Amino acid sequence: MAANSESEKQTFRLFSSSTSLGLGFLDSSENPLPPTPPPPYLEVISTQISSSVKYTVEPVNLGELTLLKGRVNTQEVFGLSNSDLVPGKYEGGLKLWEGSLDLVKVLHIEVKNGNLSLRGKRVLELGCGHGLPGIFACLEGAAAVHFQDFNAEVLRCLTIPNVNANLSENIQPLETNEMNAGGEVRFFAGDWSEIHKLLPRVQSNEKNLNCSSGHSQVASYDIILMAETVYSISTLQSLYELIKMCTSSPHGVVYMAAKKHYFGVGGGTRRFLSLVEKDGVMASNLVAEVADGSSNVREVWKLSFR
């Protein structure tokens, strides 16, 4: 993974919705190391902003769109220095990864071209960190946006302040968890293998993959957003199971931004999509490819039920 940077040579290639790849050749019998036991899962109330960590804000120019992002010191929050992640303790949420910006750009283009509407939709951002894709969904009038990160500290020190900074003129005080347009903003911390137990459930009249009939209480989202979440082989299965569990069937979609390969840790879009293809429940389409000529190729994919 590489930090946010801009390059004059960067290219941003969009693909039609019919673009897909056969990925069965990536199946592997490699056995990843067992994961570290996850921290407790919990909801972080929007008023629980950390007052002991210095937070500064700066603009992020995304072409036609400008958002605000915060900056905090990893040493102050986790007692770590110059570390992107420590498995089982800190999963890199304080860093603004390139995939997050790629995802916001793609969402902006999809909305502009009429391929996506966020207004009135229930949205979940997984592995949110700075939360910029979810914040974009808020600005586009989503009915509910829920932010999830592995670390509660990331939500308290960065995500919630970022939401406040970007939406301060558009929402009521966040202690109500309500935007002035009637939308809901909530924050959840925990591992992907357990967080479904905490996500708020809604009445659904549609058949869900994990239910025998309709009218079931499910954590059902119209759109799931995630950036740079597929770097670790050991978490890919739990992430995919969570997506299937929480995406509204049959019309829900998932937008995933990530690198094609994460060298040294084994994950990447192709490894994850190989798992999706083998399962056969969801289809994948390549939406955009980003290359700057000096780093690993980044991609944005759209997943939907077959």
Short mmCIF file of C-alpha atoms in Angstrom, two decimals:
data_model
loop_
_atom_site.label_atom_id
_atom_site.label_comp_id
_atom_site.label_asym_id
_atom_site.label_seq_id
_atom_site.Cartn_x
_atom_site.Cartn_y
_atom_site.Cartn_z
CA MET A 1 0.00 0.00 0.00
CA ALA A 2 1.21 3.48 -0.74
CA ALA A 3 0.21 6.80 0.70
CA ASN A 4 -1.80 9.42 -1.17
CA SER A 5 0.23 11.04 -3.96
CA GLU A 6 -0.46 12.71 -7.29
CA SER A 7 1.51 12.16 -10.47
CA GLU A 8 1.48 14.10 -13.69
CA LYS A 9 1.64 10.78 -15.52
CA GLN A 10 -1.38 9.35 -13.74
CA THR A 11 -4.08 7.90 -15.97
CA PHE A 12 -7.64 7.10 -14.97
CA ARG A 13 -9.29 4.59 -17.28
CA LEU A 14 -13.00 3.94 -17.06
CA PHE A 15 -14.54 0.66 -18.19
CA SER A 16 -18.04 -0.30 -19.26
CA SER A 17 -20.27 -2.31 -16.94
CA SER A 18 -19.71 -5.40 -19.07
CA THR A 19 -16.00 -5.60 -18.30
CA SER A 20 -15.12 -8.66 -16.25
CA LEU A 21 -12.25 -11.07 -15.96
CA GLY A 22 -11.87 -14.81 -15.50
CA LEU A 23 -9.89 -15.25 -12.30
CA GLY A 24 -10.06 -18.94 -11.56
CA PHE A 25 -6.34 -19.28 -12.26
CA LEU A 26 -5.66 -17.39 -9.04
CA ASP A 27 -7.07 -20.14 -6.85
CA SER A 28 -4.41 -21.21 -4.41
CA SER A 29 -3.95 -23.89 -1.81
CA GLU A 30 -1.73 -21.56 0.19
CA ASN A 31 -2.72 -21.55 3.88
CA PRO A 32 -2.48 -18.09 5.49
CA LEU A 33 -1.43 -17.69 9.09
CA PRO A 34 -4.33 -17.67 11.61
CA PRO A 35 -5.46 -14.11 12.44
CA THR A 36 -4.90 -12.44 15.78
CA PRO A 37 -8.05 -12.46 17.97
CA PRO A 38 -10.03 -9.30 17.12
CA PRO A 39 -10.85 -6.50 19.56
CA PRO A 40 -14.41 -6.22 20.96
CA TYR A 41 -16.97 -4.85 18.52
CA LEU A 42 -18.89 -1.75 19.60
CA GLU A 43 -20.78 1.30 18.39
CA VAL A 44 -18.89 4.55 18.79
CA ILE A 45 -21.22 7.42 19.63
CA SER A 46 -20.61 10.52 17.53
CA THR A 47 -19.97 12.65 20.63
CA GLN A 48 -17.06 10.42 21.68
CA ILE A 49 -14.42 12.46 19.85
CA SER A 50 -10.96 12.19 21.35
CA SER A 51 -9.87 15.42 23.04
CA SER A 52 -6.35 14.22 23.81
CA VAL A 53 -5.16 13.87 20.20
CA LYS A 54 -4.29 16.83 18.00
CA TYR A 55 -6.44 16.96 14.88
CA THR A 56 -5.69 19.25 11.94
CA VAL A 57 -7.67 19.52 8.72
CA GLU A 58 -6.63 20.16 5.13
CA PRO A 59 -8.39 20.12 1.74
CA VAL A 60 -8.18 17.25 -0.75
CA ASN A 61 -8.66 18.33 -4.36
CA LEU A 62 -10.41 15.65 -6.42
CA GLY A 63 -10.87 17.57 -9.64
CA GLU A 64 -14.42 18.91 -9.65
CA LEU A 65 -14.80 17.98 -5.99
CA THR A 66 -12.96 19.14 -2.87
CA LEU A 67 -13.29 17.34 0.46
CA LEU A 68 -11.61 17.88 3.81
CA LYS A 69 -9.37 15.34 5.49
CA GLY A 70 -7.91 15.28 8.96
CA ARG A 71 -4.40 14.50 10.09
CA VAL A 72 -3.50 12.88 13.41
CA ASN A 73 -0.29 11.39 14.77
CA THR A 74 -0.12 7.59 14.89
CA GLN A 75 2.24 7.80 17.85
CA GLU A 76 -0.30 9.81 19.86
CA VAL A 77 -3.18 7.46 19.07
CA PHE A 78 -1.59 4.00 19.15
CA GLY A 79 1.93 4.53 20.47
CA LEU A 80 3.28 3.49 17.08
CA SER A 81 5.70 5.39 14.86
CA ASN A 82 6.04 5.17 11.08
CA SER A 83 3.84 2.09 10.90
CA ASP A 84 1.20 1.45 8.24
CA LEU A 85 -0.36 -1.39 10.19
CA VAL A 86 0.16 -3.89 12.98
CA PRO A 87 -2.08 -6.94 12.38
CA GLY A 88 -4.63 -7.41 15.14
CA LYS A 89 -3.87 -4.04 16.72
CA TYR A 90 -3.90 -1.30 14.09
CA GLU A 91 -4.99 -1.74 10.47
CA GLY A 92 -3.79 1.51 8.92
CA GLY A 93 -6.95 3.57 9.37
CA LEU A 94 -5.15 6.82 10.19
CA LYS A 95 -3.49 6.97 6.78
CA LEU A 96 -5.24 8.27 3.68
CA TRP A 97 -4.81 5.51 1.12
CA GLU A 98 -4.92 6.16 -2.62
CA GLY A 99 -7.81 3.77 -3.12
CA SER A 100 -10.07 5.95 -1.01
CA LEU A 101 -9.54 8.87 -3.38
CA ASP A 102 -9.95 6.62 -6.42
CA LEU A 103 -13.28 5.43 -5.03
CA VAL A 104 -14.59 8.96 -4.43
CA LYS A 105 -13.62 9.96 -7.98
CA VAL A 106 -15.39 6.94 -9.44
CA LEU A 107 -18.51 7.51 -7.35
CA HIS A 108 -18.57 11.14 -8.49
CA ILE A 109 -18.30 10.08 -12.15
CA GLU A 110 -20.93 7.35 -11.72
CA VAL A 111 -23.37 9.83 -10.20
CA LYS A 112 -22.59 12.47 -12.84
CA ASN A 113 -23.13 9.96 -15.67
CA GLY A 114 -26.40 8.72 -14.22
CA ASN A 115 -25.08 5.23 -13.42
CA LEU A 116 -25.53 5.63 -9.66
CA SER A 117 -27.84 7.46 -7.30
CA LEU A 118 -27.00 7.72 -3.61
CA ARG A 119 -30.02 9.79 -2.66
CA GLY A 120 -32.26 7.97 -0.21
CA LYS A 121 -29.98 4.92 -0.09
CA ARG A 122 -28.59 3.03 2.89
CA VAL A 123 -24.79 3.01 2.64
CA LEU A 124 -22.11 1.14 4.60
CA GLU A 125 -18.41 2.00 4.30
CA LEU A 126 -16.19 -0.86 5.44
CA GLY A 127 -12.66 -0.18 6.68
CA CYS A 128 -13.50 3.50 6.48
CA GLY A 129 -10.46 5.22 8.01
CA HIS A 130 -10.85 8.84 6.88
CA GLY A 131 -14.33 7.99 5.61
CA LEU A 132 -14.21 10.12 2.45
CA PRO A 133 -16.34 7.76 0.27
CA GLY A 134 -18.98 7.62 3.01
CA ILE A 135 -18.81 11.39 3.42
CA PHE A 136 -19.41 11.76 -0.31
CA ALA A 137 -22.49 9.55 0.08
CA CYS A 138 -23.73 11.85 2.85
CA LEU A 139 -23.28 14.89 0.60
CA GLU A 140 -25.22 13.12 -2.14
CA GLY A 141 -28.25 12.67 0.10
CA ALA A 142 -27.98 9.09 1.32
CA ALA A 143 -30.71 8.17 3.82
CA ALA A 144 -28.21 6.44 6.12
CA VAL A 145 -24.44 6.19 6.09
CA HIS A 146 -22.74 3.83 8.52
CA PHE A 147 -18.97 3.91 8.94
CA GLN A 148 -17.05 0.81 10.08
CA ASP A 149 -13.39 0.54 11.03
CA PHE A 150 -11.35 -2.10 12.83
CA ASN A 151 -10.25 0.41 15.48
CA ALA A 152 -12.57 2.48 17.66
CA GLU A 153 -9.66 4.90 18.11
CA VAL A 154 -9.67 5.66 14.38
CA LEU A 155 -13.36 6.52 14.51
CA ARG A 156 -12.97 8.76 17.58
CA CYS A 157 -9.80 10.52 16.49
CA LEU A 158 -10.29 10.81 12.73
CA THR A 159 -13.51 9.57 11.10
CA ILE A 160 -16.01 11.46 13.25
CA PRO A 161 -13.99 14.72 13.12
CA ASN A 162 -13.75 14.31 9.32
CA VAL A 163 -17.51 13.86 9.05
CA ASN A 164 -18.02 16.98 11.18
CA ALA A 165 -15.55 18.99 9.11
CA ASN A 166 -17.15 18.07 5.79
CA LEU A 167 -20.80 18.17 6.78
CA SER A 168 -20.82 20.93 9.41
CA GLU A 169 -22.93 23.22 7.24
CA ASN A 170 -25.28 20.48 6.09
CA ILE A 171 -26.27 18.57 9.22
CA GLN A 172 -27.77 19.06 12.62
CA PRO A 173 -25.46 18.44 15.61
CA LEU A 174 -24.10 14.92 15.25
CA GLU A 175 -25.20 13.89 18.74
CA THR A 176 -28.61 13.35 17.16
CA ASN A 177 -27.09 11.01 14.55
CA GLU A 178 -29.35 12.76 12.04
CA MET A 179 -28.54 14.92 9.01
CA ASN A 180 -30.86 17.82 8.23
CA ALA A 181 -32.13 15.88 5.19
CA GLY A 182 -33.31 13.10 7.49
CA GLY A 183 -30.30 10.87 7.01
CA GLU A 184 -28.61 8.82 9.71
CA VAL A 185 -24.88 8.76 10.47
CA ARG A 186 -23.46 6.06 12.76
CA PHE A 187 -20.07 4.57 13.56
CA PHE A 188 -19.12 0.96 14.33
CA ALA A 189 -15.79 -0.58 15.36
CA GLY A 190 -14.82 -4.23 15.13
CA ASP A 191 -13.62 -7.12 13.02
CA TRP A 192 -15.44 -8.15 9.85
CA SER A 193 -16.09 -11.60 11.28
CA GLU A 194 -18.22 -10.14 14.08
CA ILE A 195 -19.42 -6.66 13.13
CA HIS A 196 -22.64 -7.99 11.54
CA LYS A 197 -23.88 -8.75 15.07
CA LEU A 198 -23.85 -5.03 15.80
CA LEU A 199 -24.98 -3.38 12.59
CA PRO A 200 -28.53 -2.01 12.88
CA ARG A 201 -31.20 -4.18 11.36
CA VAL A 202 -34.06 -3.04 9.17
CA GLN A 203 -37.28 -4.64 8.02
CA SER A 204 -36.77 -6.19 4.61
CA ASN A 205 -39.40 -7.45 2.21
CA GLU A 206 -36.76 -8.87 -0.10
CA LYS A 207 -35.23 -12.31 0.10
CA ASN A 208 -31.82 -12.30 1.76
CA LEU A 209 -29.11 -14.88 1.16
CA ASN A 210 -29.06 -15.79 4.85
CA CYS A 211 -32.81 -15.96 5.37
CA SER A 212 -35.34 -18.57 4.33
CA SER A 213 -38.04 -16.01 3.56
CA GLY A 214 -38.74 -12.30 3.27
CA HIS A 215 -39.87 -9.93 6.04
CA SER A 216 -36.72 -10.71 7.99
CA GLN A 217 -34.62 -8.45 10.16
CA VAL A 218 -31.34 -8.00 8.27
CA ALA A 219 -28.52 -5.46 8.21
CA SER A 220 -29.36 -4.59 4.63
CA TYR A 221 -27.53 -1.90 2.65
CA ASP A 222 -28.21 -0.67 -0.87
CA ILE A 223 -24.56 0.24 -1.39
CA ILE A 224 -21.40 -0.96 0.32
CA LEU A 225 -18.20 1.02 -0.18
CA MET A 226 -14.68 -0.15 0.62
CA ALA A 227 -11.17 0.99 -0.27
CA GLU A 228 -7.88 -0.82 0.35
CA THR A 229 -9.61 -3.58 2.33
CA VAL A 230 -8.36 -6.66 0.45
CA TYR A 231 -4.64 -6.52 1.26
CA SER A 232 -4.59 -9.42 3.75
CA ILE A 233 -5.28 -12.98 2.61
CA SER A 234 -6.40 -14.01 6.09
CA THR A 235 -9.37 -11.59 6.11
CA LEU A 236 -10.69 -12.00 2.56
CA GLN A 237 -13.19 -14.75 3.38
CA SER A 238 -14.71 -12.94 6.37
CA LEU A 239 -14.92 -9.72 4.35
CA TYR A 240 -16.71 -11.49 1.51
CA GLU A 241 -19.13 -13.25 3.86
CA LEU A 242 -19.94 -9.90 5.49
CA ILE A 243 -20.61 -8.33 2.11
CA LYS A 244 -23.03 -11.10 1.13
CA MET A 245 -24.72 -10.84 4.51
CA CYS A 246 -25.20 -7.07 4.44
CA THR A 247 -25.82 -6.21 0.79
CA SER A 248 -29.50 -5.89 -0.05
CA SER A 249 -30.56 -8.61 -2.47
CA PRO A 250 -31.15 -8.58 -5.37
CA HIS A 251 -30.35 -4.96 -6.25
CA GLY A 252 -27.61 -3.99 -3.78
CA VAL A 253 -24.12 -3.21 -5.08
CA VAL A 254 -20.58 -3.04 -3.73
CA TYR A 255 -17.90 -0.62 -4.92
CA MET A 256 -14.38 -1.80 -4.13
CA ALA A 257 -11.19 0.20 -4.73
CA ALA A 258 -7.84 -1.51 -4.18
CA LYS A 259 -4.51 -2.42 -5.69
CA LYS A 260 -4.29 -5.30 -8.12
CA HIS A 261 -1.64 -6.89 -5.89
CA TYR A 262 -0.28 -6.08 -2.43
CA PHE A 263 3.26 -7.33 -2.61
CA GLY A 264 4.58 -8.82 0.60
CA VAL A 265 1.16 -9.51 2.14
CA GLY A 266 -0.43 -11.57 -0.64
CA GLY A 267 -3.79 -9.87 -1.09
CA GLY A 268 -5.20 -7.72 -3.87
CA THR A 269 -8.23 -7.32 -6.10
CA ARG A 270 -7.43 -10.41 -8.16
CA ARG A 271 -7.07 -12.65 -5.12
CA PHE A 272 -10.37 -11.38 -3.70
CA LEU A 273 -12.21 -11.62 -7.02
CA SER A 274 -10.99 -15.18 -7.48
CA LEU A 275 -12.82 -15.99 -4.25
CA VAL A 276 -15.95 -14.17 -5.49
CA GLU A 277 -15.89 -15.98 -8.82
CA LYS A 278 -15.44 -19.38 -7.21
CA ASP A 279 -18.42 -18.76 -4.92
CA GLY A 280 -20.64 -17.85 -7.87
CA VAL A 281 -23.13 -15.71 -5.94
CA MET A 282 -21.93 -12.27 -7.04
CA ALA A 283 -20.69 -10.93 -10.36
CA SER A 284 -17.83 -8.43 -10.72
CA ASN A 285 -17.28 -5.66 -13.26
CA LEU A 286 -14.20 -3.47 -13.63
CA VAL A 287 -15.21 0.19 -13.44
CA ALA A 288 -11.86 1.98 -13.52
CA GLU A 289 -8.13 1.39 -13.62
CA VAL A 290 -5.62 3.88 -12.25
CA ALA A 291 -1.90 3.88 -13.10
CA ASP A 292 0.81 6.45 -12.39
CA GLY A 293 3.69 4.61 -13.98
CA SER A 294 5.63 4.17 -10.75
CA SER A 295 3.42 2.19 -8.37
CA ASN A 296 1.18 -0.84 -8.42
CA VAL A 297 -1.91 -0.63 -10.63
CA ARG A 298 -5.06 0.32 -8.74
CA GLU A 299 -8.59 -0.68 -9.69
CA VAL A 300 -12.21 0.03 -8.83
CA TRP A 301 -14.67 -2.87 -9.16
CA LYS A 302 -18.43 -3.11 -8.84
CA LEU A 303 -19.98 -6.25 -7.36
CA SER A 304 -23.63 -7.24 -7.66
CA PHE A 305 -25.76 -10.34 -7.23
CA ARG A 306 -26.07 -12.64 -10.23
#
